[in-house]
Every structure is written in structure tokens, then in C-alpha cells.
Amino acid sequence: MTKYIFVTGGVVSSLGKGIVAASLGKLLTARGYSVVIQKFDPYINVDPGTMSPFQHGEVFVTDDGAETDLDLGHYERFTGTNLGKINNVTSGSVYQTVIKKERRGDYLGATVQTIPHITNEIKSRLKKATTQFKPDFLIAEIGGTIGDIEGLPFIEAIRQFRSEVGFGNSISIHVTLIPYLQAAGEMKTKPSQHSVTTLRSYGIQPEILVCRTSKSIPKKEIEKLALFCSVPKEAVIECKDLKSIYEVPLALEEQNLASVVLSRLQMKDKTPKLEEWRKLVEKIKNPQKTFNVVIAGKYTKLSDAYISVVESLKHAGYAHSAQINIKWVSADECIDEAKAKEAMKDADALVVPGGFGVRGIEGKLNVIRIAREKNIPFLGLCLGMQCAVIEYARNVVGWKDANSTEFEEGTTHPVIDLMLEQKNVEGYGGTMRLGQYECRLTKGTKAQKAYGKDVIFERHRHRYEVNHELRKQISDAGLVFSGMSPDGMLAEIVELPQNDWFVACQFHPEFKSRPEKPHPLFKGLISAVDKQKSSKNQVK
Ligand code: GLN
């Protein structure tokens, strides 16, 4: 039987509830239990796919093509599982289902209400995830902060669900903030007391408090929290700010979080297998070298917009005991060639990530050209690959006006064009080429060697593709199409054999990288950097 762990947040947003949920997931999987994590987001968008990355950060794509919250990326990376559509539930998706049923007449004349119809639908999503994965533990994280009006139906659904599954089968973890007041020289527990009082007023008594803090919490304050929040002392868990998110599971293990969870859920505690993870954290804490990687993108003011790209670079760095120093470059500033050169001056590698819209494209083409001509290792992701093809078509093939029809409809050389199946698509929500597709690799290419396989599966999120009609001329001019869709119609990977690493892909490899298992294409990029730098050092 599945046991349920509900994670809510108190006092402020951005507490890192997702990392806490993912870390607990890690600690339970390390004990041999199966864990699935589900995120409930109270906003009205049906999914985050239509939201600007400035609003919401990255849109994480699952194998089954769901456009989801970036926390699902953390869940997958920490627990090593592959999640899907059912793992991200929004108010919008809940209301959409209920309203569809109402229009069909499924409610047989009843007045459709928040309770029970919306709360029933929320509970049915918990049950659906349970049936689909049959996990030992289902961790459900509720987005937002306790006290938010829009989160109430979710909290009410949890209250009902907890009494339905019965005592000992579910627990509530409240992640809260313990601020340090400089002027008073004290840590303050009052905001957390209020947050727990609010949560209780909704009918939920938390069993465990996870306290986010910048400093160690004195024993006296732990006792105060325990007393006022009716939580035993050993269930008040300190969770201090740490340099790397991958240290969090180990810090929580030291605080016995998983053991407390297991005892409350009347499950057997076991010795966790965390040796590999500990080794990883040692590597993270003791880097032997630093590599400078330029990310030239559009949403560079908010690093969360590219969180999986950043994590994937770090993962590849760990494998080389290297710290990745990211230099964020706003692509539209590189439209000026001198600025592009300046941006690339100390770059050991260049990554051009995914994106939408024309802004900054010319700047991306400038930095890609520099990487290509100077043999600076380069990885292009989705839009990054489309830009690499446009750059090659303009500056090597010689089609000066080569472009994507996304940016210039009337170009005479539309090297990137709308996919056939996208031509008659209406609306923006969930209508791209989404999720996992097969790709065949050409033997002997850099991509094929990096993967060590001939067939791969990768996740997509795009509308445009390399124009089939113009591909031959581009490939005759030297750009190698090393990965293709099984029918040979869609270009999935391009590369330049003469460069140390100039590889770009139409898919998003960043969604499949794991801290202990970096993605082959990111590994390829960072290995090339490592080789270049060590040979330069030898020459010196
Ligand atoms: N805008 C491009 C397309 O739709 C690339 C999308 C992306 O980078 N995810 O094809």
C-alpha cells in the first residue's frame, strides 16, 4: 500500500520545497523504497507551457510530452525516476476537467462546487498517480505558501484525503523559514508559529517541520518550535543554506528526516545506500579546476529559466572534478560584433540554449561563428541548433539571407521552417512537437561515439525543424547531420568533424542528465574543454 507525504510551504515562497521533497525522495530511494513525487500548482494555467520563462523559470518536459514545473527536473535528478503528465497538476488542469464533465452533463443536474467536485478531482489525481506507479511512497508537494487563497482547494483535498487513507498512512511536512534578525541577534520562530496555526485552521496538523535557515538554530528555538507547533523535538528538522543543492539530502540524513518520516508512517527504517552520492558531493566540494562556460540566451537575468542546462553542465563538470563557472551573456547585446568578441574572450565553451522569438538571434549567430572559427567547444540546444544551421548556411554555404521562417517569413533560404504537422496547428497550449522521440545516429560521428549507441531517445519541445529541401546543400558544404529521425526526415543532431566539439541538437538533452550520470552531449562538451585546457597547460 502506498504511503503519502504531503509537503507544504510556510512564511515565504522560494524556500526550496522542491529540493526538500526531492531530497526526501532520494533518502527513501536510497533505502530501497520506490518513490514518486507529484507537484500541485495552484495557478490557473493548464500547464506552465504558455508562461514566460521570466514568470516561471524553465518549462521541464517529460518523456510523455508534458510541459511541467521545473521542480519535476529536481525530482527526476534526485530520485533517478522518469516522471510524466500525472506528476504535475495545476488548478487550471483540475478546473478544465471538471468544466468539461459539467458541459457533458456528467454531474446529472448537480450544482458543481469547489467542495466536493474540485477537491474530488484533486484527490483523483493523487489516486491516478498511485495506480500508475504503485510506489511505496507518494510525495505530493503543494506549490505556493500556506495562506494563499488559490491554494485552499488543494489543502482541503489533502485534509479529506488524509482522513480517508487513515492514521499512519500519510504525514504532513511543513517547510518553513526561520529568519535571523541582525539587529536583535536572534532567530525568530514567530512567523513559523503563525504559519502552522493557519495550516491547523485548515484541519492539518503537521507531523514534521523542516526549517530553512541561514544559521544553525539554537536548541532553545527548536524547543520553542516544538512546543508551539505541537511537533516533537526530533521532528523539527534544520535545513541550512548550502553551497550545492546536492548536499541537501546528506544534511537532511544527518538530521534523521527519513527515519522520522518512516517511523511516523510505521515503515521499517533501513541503512541508506548513499556512498555514490557522498562521493559526488566530495567531488562537488573539492573541484580541481574551473571551466568558463558562456551561455548566450534571452532570459539570462533569471538563471532558473535555464536550470536544467546549468545542472547538466555542472554534472558533466563533476565527472571531470571541474567547477563550471557560468558567464551569462545576453544574446541581444552580441548583435554588435565587438561585443560578441568581448563576450567570448575568456570562454572555454559556448552553450546556446533553447528559446522562442527573434530577439537576440543575430547575437547568437555571432557567438556561434566565433566558436566555430576558433574551435571553442560548442553545444547548441534546440534553438541553439537552429542558429548553428543558420550561421553555417550564411557564412559557409554562402546564403546571406538564410534564416528561420520563425524570424523572417519571406527569406529566400528558409533553412529552418515550420514542421509539416505544425502548419495547421491552432493555439499555443501543448501543441508543439513534445516529448520523447527516437533518433538514429550515424556510425563514427562524434554524437554516436559520445552516446556509444546507434539509437537514442530524447525529449523535444519545438515547432520548427531543419528544412528537408535545403539539407543536402548544407551537408555537401560540410555540416554533418549525425542524428536523424527514423524516417530520415527530421534532422536531430548536427556536428562539425574538424572541430573538437561543435555539436548541436534539436532536442533537449538537459532534461535527461543526472548528477551521477551526466548526459553524453554535455560530457562531450566538457571533455573537449578539459582536453583543450590540459594540452594548453602542457605547451606552457
Ligand atoms: N523556437 C524554436 C522552435 O519552436 C525553438 C524552440 C526551443 O528552443 N525549444 O522550433
Coordinates of N, CA, C and O in Angstrom, one line a residue, residues 24-33 249-250 253-254 256 258-260 262 267-278:
L24 N 14.1 14.2 0.1 CA 13.5 13.2 0.9 C 13.3 12.0 0.0 O 13.5 10.8 0.4
G25 N 12.9 12.2 -1.3 CA 12.7 11.2 -2.3 C 14.0 10.4 -2.4 O 14.0 9.2 -2.4
K26 N 15.1 11.1 -2.5 CA 16.5 10.5 -2.6 C 16.7 9.6 -1.4 O 17.2 8.4 -1.5
L27 N 16.5 10.1 -0.2 CA 16.8 9.3 1.1 C 15.9 8.1 1.1 O 16.4 7.1 1.7
L28 N 14.7 8.1 0.6 CA 13.8 6.9 0.7 C 14.3 5.9 -0.4 O 14.3 4.7 -0.2
T29 N 14.6 6.4 -1.6 CA 15.0 5.5 -2.7 C 16.4 4.9 -2.3 O 16.6 3.7 -2.6
A30 N 17.2 5.7 -1.6 CA 18.5 5.1 -1.1 C 18.3 4.0 -0.1 O 19.2 3.2 0.2
R31 N 17.1 3.9 0.5 CA 16.7 2.8 1.4 C 16.0 1.7 0.7 O 15.5 0.8 1.3
G32 N 16.0 1.8 -0.6 CA 15.4 0.7 -1.4 C 13.9 0.8 -1.6 O 13.2 -0.1 -2.2
Y33 N 13.3 1.9 -1.2 CA 11.9 2.1 -1.4 C 11.6 2.8 -2.8 O 12.5 3.5 -3.3
P249 N 20.4 16.3 0.5 CA 20.0 15.0 1.1 C 20.9 14.6 2.2 O 20.4 14.0 3.2
L250 N 22.2 14.8 2.1 CA 23.1 14.3 3.2 C 22.9 15.1 4.5 O 22.9 14.6 5.6
E253 N 19.8 13.8 6.0 CA 20.0 12.5 6.5 C 20.6 12.6 7.9 O 20.2 11.9 8.9
E254 N 21.6 13.6 8.1 CA 22.2 13.8 9.4 C 21.1 14.2 10.4 O 21.3 13.9 11.6
N256 N 18.2 13.1 10.4 CA 17.3 12.0 10.5 C 15.9 12.2 9.9 O 14.9 11.6 10.4
A258 N 14.5 11.2 7.1 CA 13.9 10.0 6.5 C 13.4 9.0 7.7 O 12.4 8.4 7.6
S259 N 14.3 8.9 8.7 CA 14.0 8.0 9.8 C 12.7 8.4 10.5 O 11.9 7.6 10.9
V260 N 12.6 9.7 10.7 CA 11.4 10.3 11.4 C 10.2 10.0 10.5 O 9.1 9.5 11.0
L262 N 9.8 7.7 8.3 CA 9.4 6.2 8.3 C 8.8 5.8 9.6 O 7.8 5.0 9.6
M267 N 6.8 2.5 9.0 CA 7.5 1.7 8.0 C 8.9 1.4 8.5 O 9.5 2.2 9.3
K268 N 9.5 0.3 8.0 CA 10.8 -0.1 8.5 C 11.9 0.8 8.0 O 12.0 1.2 6.8
D269 N 12.8 1.3 9.0 CA 13.9 2.1 8.6 C 15.0 1.1 8.1 O 15.1 0.0 8.5
K270 N 15.8 1.6 7.1 CA 16.9 0.7 6.6 C 18.2 1.6 6.5 O 18.0 2.8 6.5
T271 N 19.3 1.0 6.4 CA 20.5 1.8 6.2 C 20.5 2.3 4.7 O 20.4 1.5 3.8
P272 N 20.6 3.6 4.5 CA 20.6 4.1 3.2 C 21.9 3.9 2.4 O 22.9 3.9 3.0
K273 N 21.7 3.6 1.1 CA 22.9 3.4 0.3 C 23.2 4.8 -0.3 O 22.6 5.2 -1.3
L274 N 24.1 5.5 0.3 CA 24.4 6.9 -0.1 C 25.9 7.0 -0.5 O 26.4 8.2 -0.7
E275 N 26.6 5.9 -0.6 CA 28.1 6.0 -0.9 C 28.4 6.8 -2.1 O 29.2 7.7 -2.1
E276 N 27.7 6.5 -3.2 CA 27.9 7.1 -4.5 C 27.6 8.6 -4.4 O 28.4 9.5 -4.9
W277 N 26.5 8.9 -3.7 CA 26.1 10.3 -3.6 C 27.1 11.1 -2.7 O 27.5 12.2 -3.0
R278 N 27.6 10.4 -1.7 CA 28.7 11.1 -0.9 C 29.9 11.4 -1.7 O 30.5 12.4 -1.6

